mmCIF file with all atom_site columns, C-alpha atoms in Angstrom:
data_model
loop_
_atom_site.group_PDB
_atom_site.id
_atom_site.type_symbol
_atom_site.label_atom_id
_atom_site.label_alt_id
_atom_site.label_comp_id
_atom_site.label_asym_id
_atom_site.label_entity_id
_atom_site.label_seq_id
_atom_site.pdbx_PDB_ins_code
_atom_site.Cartn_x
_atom_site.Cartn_y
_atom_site.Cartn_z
_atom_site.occupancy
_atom_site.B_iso_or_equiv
_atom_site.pdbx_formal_charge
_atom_site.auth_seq_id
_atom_site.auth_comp_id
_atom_site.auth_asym_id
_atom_site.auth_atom_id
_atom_site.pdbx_PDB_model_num
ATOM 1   C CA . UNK A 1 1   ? 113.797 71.004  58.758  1.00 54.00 ? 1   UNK A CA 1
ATOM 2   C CA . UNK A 1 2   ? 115.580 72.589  61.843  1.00 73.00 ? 2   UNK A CA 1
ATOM 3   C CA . UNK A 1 3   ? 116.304 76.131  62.172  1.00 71.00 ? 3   UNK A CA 1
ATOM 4   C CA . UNK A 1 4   ? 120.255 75.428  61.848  1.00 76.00 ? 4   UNK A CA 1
ATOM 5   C CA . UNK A 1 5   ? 119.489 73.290  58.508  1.00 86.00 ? 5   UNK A CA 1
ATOM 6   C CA . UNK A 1 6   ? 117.723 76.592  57.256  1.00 86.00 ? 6   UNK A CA 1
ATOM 7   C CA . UNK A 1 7   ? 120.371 78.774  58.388  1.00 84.00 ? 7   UNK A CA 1
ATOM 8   C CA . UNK A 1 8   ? 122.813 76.358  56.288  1.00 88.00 ? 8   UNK A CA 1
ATOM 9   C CA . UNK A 1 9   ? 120.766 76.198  52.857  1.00 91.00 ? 9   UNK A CA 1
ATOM 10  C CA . UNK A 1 10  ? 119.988 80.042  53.524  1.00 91.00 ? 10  UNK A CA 1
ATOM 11  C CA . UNK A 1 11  ? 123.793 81.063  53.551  1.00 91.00 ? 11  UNK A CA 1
ATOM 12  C CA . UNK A 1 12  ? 124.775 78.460  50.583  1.00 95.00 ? 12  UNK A CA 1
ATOM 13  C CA . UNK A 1 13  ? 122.460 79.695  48.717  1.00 95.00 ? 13  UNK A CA 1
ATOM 14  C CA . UNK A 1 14  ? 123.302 83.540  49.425  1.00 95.00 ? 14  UNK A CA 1
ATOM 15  C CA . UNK A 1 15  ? 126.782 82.856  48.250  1.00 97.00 ? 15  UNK A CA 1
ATOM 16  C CA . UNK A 1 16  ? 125.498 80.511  45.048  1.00 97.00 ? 16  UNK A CA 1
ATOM 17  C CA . UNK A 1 17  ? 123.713 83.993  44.045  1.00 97.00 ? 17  UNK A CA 1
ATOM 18  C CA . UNK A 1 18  ? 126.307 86.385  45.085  1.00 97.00 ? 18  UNK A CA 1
ATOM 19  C CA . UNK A 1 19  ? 128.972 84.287  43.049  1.00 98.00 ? 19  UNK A CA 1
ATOM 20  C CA . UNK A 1 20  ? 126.218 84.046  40.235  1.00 97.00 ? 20  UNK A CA 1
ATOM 21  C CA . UNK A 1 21  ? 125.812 87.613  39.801  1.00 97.00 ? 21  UNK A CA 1
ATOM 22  C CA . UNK A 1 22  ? 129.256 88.653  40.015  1.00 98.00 ? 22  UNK A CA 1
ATOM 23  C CA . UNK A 1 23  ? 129.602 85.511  37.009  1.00 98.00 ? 23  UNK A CA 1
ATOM 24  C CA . UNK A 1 24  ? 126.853 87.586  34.741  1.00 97.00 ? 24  UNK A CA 1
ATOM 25  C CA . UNK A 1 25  ? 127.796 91.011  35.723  1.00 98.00 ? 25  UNK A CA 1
ATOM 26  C CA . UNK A 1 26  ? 131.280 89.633  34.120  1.00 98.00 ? 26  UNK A CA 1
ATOM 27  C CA . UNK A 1 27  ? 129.929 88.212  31.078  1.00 98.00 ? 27  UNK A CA 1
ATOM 28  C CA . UNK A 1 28  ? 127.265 91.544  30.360  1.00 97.00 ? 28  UNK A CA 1
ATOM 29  C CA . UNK A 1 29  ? 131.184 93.661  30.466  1.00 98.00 ? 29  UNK A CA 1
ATOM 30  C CA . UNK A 1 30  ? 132.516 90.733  27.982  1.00 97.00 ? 30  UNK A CA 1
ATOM 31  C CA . UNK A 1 31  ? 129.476 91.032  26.022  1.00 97.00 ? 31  UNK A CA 1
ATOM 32  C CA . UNK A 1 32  ? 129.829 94.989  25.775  1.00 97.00 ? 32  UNK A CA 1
ATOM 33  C CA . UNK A 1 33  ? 133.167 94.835  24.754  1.00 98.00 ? 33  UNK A CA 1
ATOM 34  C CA . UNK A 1 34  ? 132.807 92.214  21.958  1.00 98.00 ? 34  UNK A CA 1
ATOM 35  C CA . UNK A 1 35  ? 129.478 93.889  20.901  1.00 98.00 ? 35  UNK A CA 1
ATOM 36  C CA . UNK A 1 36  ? 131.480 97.223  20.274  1.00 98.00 ? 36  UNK A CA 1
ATOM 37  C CA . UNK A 1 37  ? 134.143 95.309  18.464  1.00 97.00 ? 37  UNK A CA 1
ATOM 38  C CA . UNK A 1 38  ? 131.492 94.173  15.939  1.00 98.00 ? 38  UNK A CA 1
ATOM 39  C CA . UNK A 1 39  ? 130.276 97.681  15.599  1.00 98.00 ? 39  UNK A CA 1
ATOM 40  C CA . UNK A 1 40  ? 134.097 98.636  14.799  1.00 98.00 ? 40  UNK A CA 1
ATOM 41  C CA . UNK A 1 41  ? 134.462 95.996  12.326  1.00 97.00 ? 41  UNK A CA 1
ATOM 42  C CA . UNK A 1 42  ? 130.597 96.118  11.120  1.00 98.00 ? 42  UNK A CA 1
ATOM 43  C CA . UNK A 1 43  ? 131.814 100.060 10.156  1.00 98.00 ? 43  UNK A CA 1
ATOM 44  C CA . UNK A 1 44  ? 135.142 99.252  8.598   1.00 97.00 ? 44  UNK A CA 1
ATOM 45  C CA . UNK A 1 45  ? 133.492 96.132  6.687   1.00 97.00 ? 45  UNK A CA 1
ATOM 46  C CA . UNK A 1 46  ? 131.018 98.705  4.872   1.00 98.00 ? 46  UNK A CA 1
ATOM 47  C CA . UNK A 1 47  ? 133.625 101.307 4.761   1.00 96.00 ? 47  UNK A CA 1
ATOM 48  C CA . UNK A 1 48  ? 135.948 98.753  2.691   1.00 95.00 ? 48  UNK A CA 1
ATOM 49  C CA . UNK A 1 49  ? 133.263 97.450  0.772   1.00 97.00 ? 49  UNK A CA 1
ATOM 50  C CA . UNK A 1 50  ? 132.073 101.018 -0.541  1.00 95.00 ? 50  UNK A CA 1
ATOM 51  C CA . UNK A 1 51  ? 135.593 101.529 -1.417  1.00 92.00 ? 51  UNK A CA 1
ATOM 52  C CA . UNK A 1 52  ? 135.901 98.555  -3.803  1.00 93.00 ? 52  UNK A CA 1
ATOM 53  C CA . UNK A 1 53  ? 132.809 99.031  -5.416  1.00 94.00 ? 53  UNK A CA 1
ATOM 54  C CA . UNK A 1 54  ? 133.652 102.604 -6.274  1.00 90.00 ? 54  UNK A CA 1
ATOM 55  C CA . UNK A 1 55  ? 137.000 101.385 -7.219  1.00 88.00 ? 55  UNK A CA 1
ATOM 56  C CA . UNK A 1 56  ? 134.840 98.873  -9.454  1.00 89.00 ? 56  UNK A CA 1
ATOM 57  C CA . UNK A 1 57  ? 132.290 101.234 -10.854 1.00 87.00 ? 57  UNK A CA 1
ATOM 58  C CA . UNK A 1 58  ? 135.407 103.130 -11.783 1.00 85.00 ? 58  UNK A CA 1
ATOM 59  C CA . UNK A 1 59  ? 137.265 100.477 -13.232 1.00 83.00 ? 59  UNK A CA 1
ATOM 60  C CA . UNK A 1 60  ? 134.331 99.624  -15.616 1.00 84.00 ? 60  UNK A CA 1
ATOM 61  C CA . UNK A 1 61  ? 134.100 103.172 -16.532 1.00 81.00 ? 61  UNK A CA 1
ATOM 62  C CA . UNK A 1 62  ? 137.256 103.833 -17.365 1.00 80.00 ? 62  UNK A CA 1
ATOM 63  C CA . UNK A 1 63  ? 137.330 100.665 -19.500 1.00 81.00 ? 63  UNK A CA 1
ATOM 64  C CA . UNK A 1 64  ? 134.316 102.235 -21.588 1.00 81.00 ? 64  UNK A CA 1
ATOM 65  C CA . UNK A 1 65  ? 135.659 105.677 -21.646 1.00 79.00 ? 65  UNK A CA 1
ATOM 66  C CA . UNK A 1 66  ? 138.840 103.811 -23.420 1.00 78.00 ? 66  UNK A CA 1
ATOM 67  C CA . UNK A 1 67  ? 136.477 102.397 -26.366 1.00 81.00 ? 67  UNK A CA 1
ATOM 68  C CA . UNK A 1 68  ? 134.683 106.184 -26.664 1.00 79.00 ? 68  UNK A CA 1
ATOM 69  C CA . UNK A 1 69  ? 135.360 108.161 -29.549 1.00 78.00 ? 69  UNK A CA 1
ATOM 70  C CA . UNK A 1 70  ? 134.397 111.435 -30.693 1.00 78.00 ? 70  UNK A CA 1
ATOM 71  C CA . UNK A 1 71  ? 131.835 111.785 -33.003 1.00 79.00 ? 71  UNK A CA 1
ATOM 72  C CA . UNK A 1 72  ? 130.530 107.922 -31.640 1.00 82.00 ? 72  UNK A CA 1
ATOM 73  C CA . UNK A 1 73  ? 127.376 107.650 -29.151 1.00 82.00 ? 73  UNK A CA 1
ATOM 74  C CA . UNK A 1 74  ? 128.430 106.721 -25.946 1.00 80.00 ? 74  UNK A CA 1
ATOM 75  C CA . UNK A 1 75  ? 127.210 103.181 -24.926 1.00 77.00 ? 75  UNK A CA 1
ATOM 76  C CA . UNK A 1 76  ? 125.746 104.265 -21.021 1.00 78.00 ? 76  UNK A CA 1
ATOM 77  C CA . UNK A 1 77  ? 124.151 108.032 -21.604 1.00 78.00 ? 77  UNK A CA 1
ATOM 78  C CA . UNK A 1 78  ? 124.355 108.574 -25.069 1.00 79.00 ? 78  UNK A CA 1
ATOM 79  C CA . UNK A 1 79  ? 125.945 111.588 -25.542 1.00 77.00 ? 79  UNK A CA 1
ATOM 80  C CA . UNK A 1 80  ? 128.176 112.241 -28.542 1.00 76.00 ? 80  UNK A CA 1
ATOM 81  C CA . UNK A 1 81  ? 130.396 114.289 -27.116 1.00 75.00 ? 81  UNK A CA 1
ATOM 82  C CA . UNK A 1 82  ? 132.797 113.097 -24.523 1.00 68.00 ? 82  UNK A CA 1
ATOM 83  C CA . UNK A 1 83  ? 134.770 115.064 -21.592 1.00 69.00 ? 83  UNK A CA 1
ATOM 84  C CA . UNK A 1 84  ? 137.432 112.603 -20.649 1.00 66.00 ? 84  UNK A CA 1
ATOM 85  C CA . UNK A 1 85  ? 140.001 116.121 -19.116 1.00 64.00 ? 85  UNK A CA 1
ATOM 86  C CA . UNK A 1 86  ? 136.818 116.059 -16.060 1.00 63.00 ? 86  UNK A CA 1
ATOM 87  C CA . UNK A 1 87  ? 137.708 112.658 -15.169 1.00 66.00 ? 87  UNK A CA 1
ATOM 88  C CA . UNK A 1 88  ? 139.590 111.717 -11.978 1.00 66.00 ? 88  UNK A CA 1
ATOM 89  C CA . UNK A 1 89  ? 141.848 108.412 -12.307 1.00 66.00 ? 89  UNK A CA 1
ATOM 90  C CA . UNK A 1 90  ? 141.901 106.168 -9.233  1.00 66.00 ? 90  UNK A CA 1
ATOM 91  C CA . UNK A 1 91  ? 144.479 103.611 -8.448  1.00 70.00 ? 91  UNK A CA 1
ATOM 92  C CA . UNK A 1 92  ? 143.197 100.285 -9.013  1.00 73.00 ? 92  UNK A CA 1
ATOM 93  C CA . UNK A 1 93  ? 146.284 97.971  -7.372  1.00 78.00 ? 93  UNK A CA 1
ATOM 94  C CA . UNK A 1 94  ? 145.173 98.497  -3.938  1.00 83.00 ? 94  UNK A CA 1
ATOM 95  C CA . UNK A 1 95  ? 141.743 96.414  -5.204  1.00 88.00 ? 95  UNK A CA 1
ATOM 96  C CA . UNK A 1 96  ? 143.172 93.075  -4.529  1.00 90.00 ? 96  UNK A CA 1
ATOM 97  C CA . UNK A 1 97  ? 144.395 94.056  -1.303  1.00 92.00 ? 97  UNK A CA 1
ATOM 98  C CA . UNK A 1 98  ? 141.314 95.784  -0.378  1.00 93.00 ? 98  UNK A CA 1
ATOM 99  C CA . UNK A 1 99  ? 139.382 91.882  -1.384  1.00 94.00 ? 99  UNK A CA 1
ATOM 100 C CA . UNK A 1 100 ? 141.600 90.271  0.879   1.00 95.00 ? 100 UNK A CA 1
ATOM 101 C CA . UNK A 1 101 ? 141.256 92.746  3.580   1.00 95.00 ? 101 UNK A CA 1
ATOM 102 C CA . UNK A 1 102 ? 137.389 92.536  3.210   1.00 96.00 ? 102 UNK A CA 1
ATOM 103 C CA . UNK A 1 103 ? 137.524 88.620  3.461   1.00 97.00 ? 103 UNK A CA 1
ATOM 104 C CA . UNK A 1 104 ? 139.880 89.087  6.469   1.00 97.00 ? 104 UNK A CA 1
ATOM 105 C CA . UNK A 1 105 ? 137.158 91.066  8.252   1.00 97.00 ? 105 UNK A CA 1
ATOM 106 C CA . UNK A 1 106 ? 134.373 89.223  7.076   1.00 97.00 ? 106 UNK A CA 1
ATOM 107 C CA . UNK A 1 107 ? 135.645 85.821  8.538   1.00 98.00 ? 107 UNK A CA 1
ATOM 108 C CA . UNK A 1 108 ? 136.492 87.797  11.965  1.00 97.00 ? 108 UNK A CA 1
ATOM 109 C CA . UNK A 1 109 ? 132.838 89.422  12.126  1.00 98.00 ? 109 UNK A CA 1
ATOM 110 C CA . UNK A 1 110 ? 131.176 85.573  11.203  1.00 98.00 ? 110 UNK A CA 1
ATOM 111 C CA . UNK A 1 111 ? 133.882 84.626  14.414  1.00 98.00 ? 111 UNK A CA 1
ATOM 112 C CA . UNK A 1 112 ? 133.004 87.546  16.462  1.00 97.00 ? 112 UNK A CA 1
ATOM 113 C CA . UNK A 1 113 ? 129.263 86.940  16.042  1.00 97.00 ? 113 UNK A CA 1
ATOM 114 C CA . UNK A 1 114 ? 129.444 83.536  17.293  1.00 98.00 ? 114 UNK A CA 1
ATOM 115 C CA . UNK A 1 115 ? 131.608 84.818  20.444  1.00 97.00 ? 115 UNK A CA 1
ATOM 116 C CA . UNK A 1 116 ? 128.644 86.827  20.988  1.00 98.00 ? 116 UNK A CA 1
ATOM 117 C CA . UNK A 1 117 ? 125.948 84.439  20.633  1.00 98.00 ? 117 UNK A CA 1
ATOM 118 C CA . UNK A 1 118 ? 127.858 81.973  23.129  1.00 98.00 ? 118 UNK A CA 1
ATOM 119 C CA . UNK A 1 119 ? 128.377 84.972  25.863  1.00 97.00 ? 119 UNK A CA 1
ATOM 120 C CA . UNK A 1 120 ? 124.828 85.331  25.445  1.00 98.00 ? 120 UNK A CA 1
ATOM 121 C CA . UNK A 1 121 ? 123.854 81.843  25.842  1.00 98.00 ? 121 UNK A CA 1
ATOM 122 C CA . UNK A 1 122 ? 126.107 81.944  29.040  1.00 97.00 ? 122 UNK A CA 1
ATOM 123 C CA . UNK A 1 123 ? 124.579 85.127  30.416  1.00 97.00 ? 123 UNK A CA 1
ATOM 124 C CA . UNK A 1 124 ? 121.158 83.059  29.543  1.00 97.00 ? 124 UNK A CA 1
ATOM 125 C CA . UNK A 1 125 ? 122.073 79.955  31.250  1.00 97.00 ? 125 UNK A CA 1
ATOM 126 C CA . UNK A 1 126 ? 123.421 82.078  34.785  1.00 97.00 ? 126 UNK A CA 1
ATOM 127 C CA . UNK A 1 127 ? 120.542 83.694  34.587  1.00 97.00 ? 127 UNK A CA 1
ATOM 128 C CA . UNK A 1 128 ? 118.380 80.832  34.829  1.00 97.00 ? 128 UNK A CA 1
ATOM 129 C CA . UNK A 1 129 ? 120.761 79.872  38.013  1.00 96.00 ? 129 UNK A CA 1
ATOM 130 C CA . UNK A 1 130 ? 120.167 82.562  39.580  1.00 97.00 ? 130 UNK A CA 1
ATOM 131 C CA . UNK A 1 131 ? 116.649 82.590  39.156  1.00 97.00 ? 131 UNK A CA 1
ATOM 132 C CA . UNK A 1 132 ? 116.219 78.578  40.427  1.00 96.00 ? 132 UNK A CA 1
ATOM 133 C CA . UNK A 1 133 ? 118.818 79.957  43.315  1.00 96.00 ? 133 UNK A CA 1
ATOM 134 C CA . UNK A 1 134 ? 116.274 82.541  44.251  1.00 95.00 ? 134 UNK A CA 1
ATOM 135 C CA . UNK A 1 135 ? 113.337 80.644  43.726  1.00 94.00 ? 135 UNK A CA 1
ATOM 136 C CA . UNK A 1 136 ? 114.959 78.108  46.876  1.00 93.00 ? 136 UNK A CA 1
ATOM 137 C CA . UNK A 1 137 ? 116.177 80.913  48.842  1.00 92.00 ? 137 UNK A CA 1
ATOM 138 C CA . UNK A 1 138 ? 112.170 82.149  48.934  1.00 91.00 ? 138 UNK A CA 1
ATOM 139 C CA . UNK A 1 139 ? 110.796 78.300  49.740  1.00 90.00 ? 139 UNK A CA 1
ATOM 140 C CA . UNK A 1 140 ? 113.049 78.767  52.904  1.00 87.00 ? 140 UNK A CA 1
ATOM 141 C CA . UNK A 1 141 ? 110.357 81.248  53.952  1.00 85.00 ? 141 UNK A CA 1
ATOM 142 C CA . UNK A 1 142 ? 111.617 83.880  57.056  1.00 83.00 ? 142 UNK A CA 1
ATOM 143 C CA . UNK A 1 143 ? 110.352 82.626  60.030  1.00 78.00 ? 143 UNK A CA 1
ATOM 144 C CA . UNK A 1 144 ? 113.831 81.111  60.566  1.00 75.00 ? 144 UNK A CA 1
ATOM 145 C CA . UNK A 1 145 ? 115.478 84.515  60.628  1.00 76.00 ? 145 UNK A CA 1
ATOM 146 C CA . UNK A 1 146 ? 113.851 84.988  63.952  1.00 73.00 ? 146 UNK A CA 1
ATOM 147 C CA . UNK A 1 147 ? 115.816 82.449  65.969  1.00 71.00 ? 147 UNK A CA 1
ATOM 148 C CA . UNK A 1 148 ? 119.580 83.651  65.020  1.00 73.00 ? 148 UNK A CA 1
ATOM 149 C CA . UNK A 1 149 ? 122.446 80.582  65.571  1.00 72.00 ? 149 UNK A CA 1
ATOM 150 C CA . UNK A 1 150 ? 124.222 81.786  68.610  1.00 77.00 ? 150 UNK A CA 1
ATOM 151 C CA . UNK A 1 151 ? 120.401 81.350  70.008  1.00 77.00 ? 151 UNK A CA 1
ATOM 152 C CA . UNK A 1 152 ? 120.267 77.512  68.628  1.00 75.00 ? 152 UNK A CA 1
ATOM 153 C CA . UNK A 1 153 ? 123.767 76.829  70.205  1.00 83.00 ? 153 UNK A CA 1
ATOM 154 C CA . UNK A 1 154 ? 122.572 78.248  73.293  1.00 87.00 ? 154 UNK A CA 1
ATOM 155 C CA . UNK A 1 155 ? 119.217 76.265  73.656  1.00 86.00 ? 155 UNK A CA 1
ATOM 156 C CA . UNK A 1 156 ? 121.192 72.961  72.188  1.00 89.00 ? 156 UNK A CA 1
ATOM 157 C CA . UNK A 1 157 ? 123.933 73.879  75.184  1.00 92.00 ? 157 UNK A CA 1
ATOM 158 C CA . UNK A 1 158 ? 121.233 74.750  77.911  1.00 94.00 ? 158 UNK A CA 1
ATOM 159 C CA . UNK A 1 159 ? 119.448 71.310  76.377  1.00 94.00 ? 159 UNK A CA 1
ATOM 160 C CA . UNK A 1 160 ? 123.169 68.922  77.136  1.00 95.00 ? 160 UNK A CA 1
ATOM 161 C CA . UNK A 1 161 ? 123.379 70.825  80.440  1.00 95.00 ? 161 UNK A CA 1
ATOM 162 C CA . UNK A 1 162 ? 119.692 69.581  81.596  1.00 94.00 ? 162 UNK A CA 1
ATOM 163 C CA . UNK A 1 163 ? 120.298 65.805  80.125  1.00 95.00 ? 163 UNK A CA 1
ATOM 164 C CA . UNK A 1 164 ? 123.531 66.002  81.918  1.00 95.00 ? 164 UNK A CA 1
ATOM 165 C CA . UNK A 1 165 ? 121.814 67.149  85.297  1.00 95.00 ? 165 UNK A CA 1
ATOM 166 C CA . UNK A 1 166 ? 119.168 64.584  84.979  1.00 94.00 ? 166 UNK A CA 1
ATOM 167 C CA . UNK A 1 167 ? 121.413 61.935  84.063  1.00 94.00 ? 167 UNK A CA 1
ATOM 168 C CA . UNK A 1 168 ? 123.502 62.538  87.205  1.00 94.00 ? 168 UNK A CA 1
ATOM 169 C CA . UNK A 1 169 ? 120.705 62.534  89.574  1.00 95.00 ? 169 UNK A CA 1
ATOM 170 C CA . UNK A 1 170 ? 119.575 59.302  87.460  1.00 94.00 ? 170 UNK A CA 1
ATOM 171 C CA . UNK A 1 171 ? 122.787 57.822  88.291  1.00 93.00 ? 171 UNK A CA 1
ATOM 172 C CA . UNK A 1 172 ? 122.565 58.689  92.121  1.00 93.00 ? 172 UNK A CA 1
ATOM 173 C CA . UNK A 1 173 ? 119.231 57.054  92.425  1.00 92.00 ? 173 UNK A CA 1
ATOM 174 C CA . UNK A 1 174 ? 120.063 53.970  90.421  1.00 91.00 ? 174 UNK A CA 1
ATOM 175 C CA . UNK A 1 175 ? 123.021 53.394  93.305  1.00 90.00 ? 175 UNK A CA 1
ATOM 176 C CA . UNK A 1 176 ? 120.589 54.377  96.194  1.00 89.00 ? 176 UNK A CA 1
ATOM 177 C CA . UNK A 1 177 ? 118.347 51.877  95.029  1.00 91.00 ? 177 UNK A CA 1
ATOM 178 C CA . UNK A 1 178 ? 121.013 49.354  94.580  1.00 87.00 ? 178 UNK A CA 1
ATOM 179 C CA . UNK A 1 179 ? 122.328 49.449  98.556  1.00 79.00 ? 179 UNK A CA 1
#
């Protein structure tokens, strides 16, 4: 293909990358910013979760310590005697709210994760662009880079000049011949 055919694929395909890089740079920041999310919510899931199973644990045990008795073995360590003035009381009516709350943030994490996996499979995908982009860009070869365009345009213009000189002088002896 001509020079000037080069030069066209060569600067589509420079802004096809450019706008193709700028497209994954964008998603990487997106994918950042939802990947910290997750960590946020991946720390307050675990955080809530530890919380309602000491709330649980605690629950159970105080529902044992209310069967204990003195004198009576007690069912988990077997001790007879039984210290109930070193035990701390915890509030168990936040526990349903704490469920709910834990549900709440496991359904955004499962949403969240597939956000991710999508922006991933779009960074993926560009990347593959830019890659067949490049791989076009480098079939071009350089030896067209020598010969700039203003050169082409003035070869093509020195070119319609000549054809237009010879077809004058053409014309002149075509009506010399004819008298």
């Amino acid at each position: 293909s001509s020079g000037k055919e080069k030069w066209n694929k060569y600067n589509e395909y420079m802004t096809s990358i450019t706008k193709i890089k700028k497209n994954i740079e964008a998603l990487k920041n997106e994918l950042d910013i939802k990947k910290q999310e997750r960590q946020t919510l991946e720390d307050e899931i675990k955080e809530t979760s530890d919380y309602i199973k000491k709330i649980e644990t605690e629950n159970l045990a105080h529902t044992l310590r209310e069967t204990l008795s003195e004198g009576e073995v007690c069912p988990v360590c077997g001790s007879m005697e039984h210290h109930k003035e070193n035990i701390i009381t915890l509030n168990f009516s936040n526990l349903e709210n704490s469920k709910a709350d834990l549900k709440i943030k496991e359904d955004k994490l499962k949403k969240l994760t597939a956000e991710i996996n999508k922006v991933q499979a779009n960074v993926e995908t560009e990347s593959g662009n830019l890659e067949e982009k490049e791989g076009k860009l480098n079939e071009l070869g350089e030896d067209f880079k020598d010969i700039s365009v203003d050169n082409l345009q003035r070869e093509l213009d020195k070119s319609i000049a000549d054809i237009n000189i010879y077809n004058a002088q053409k014309n002149s002896l075509e009506k010399k011949i004819k008298k």
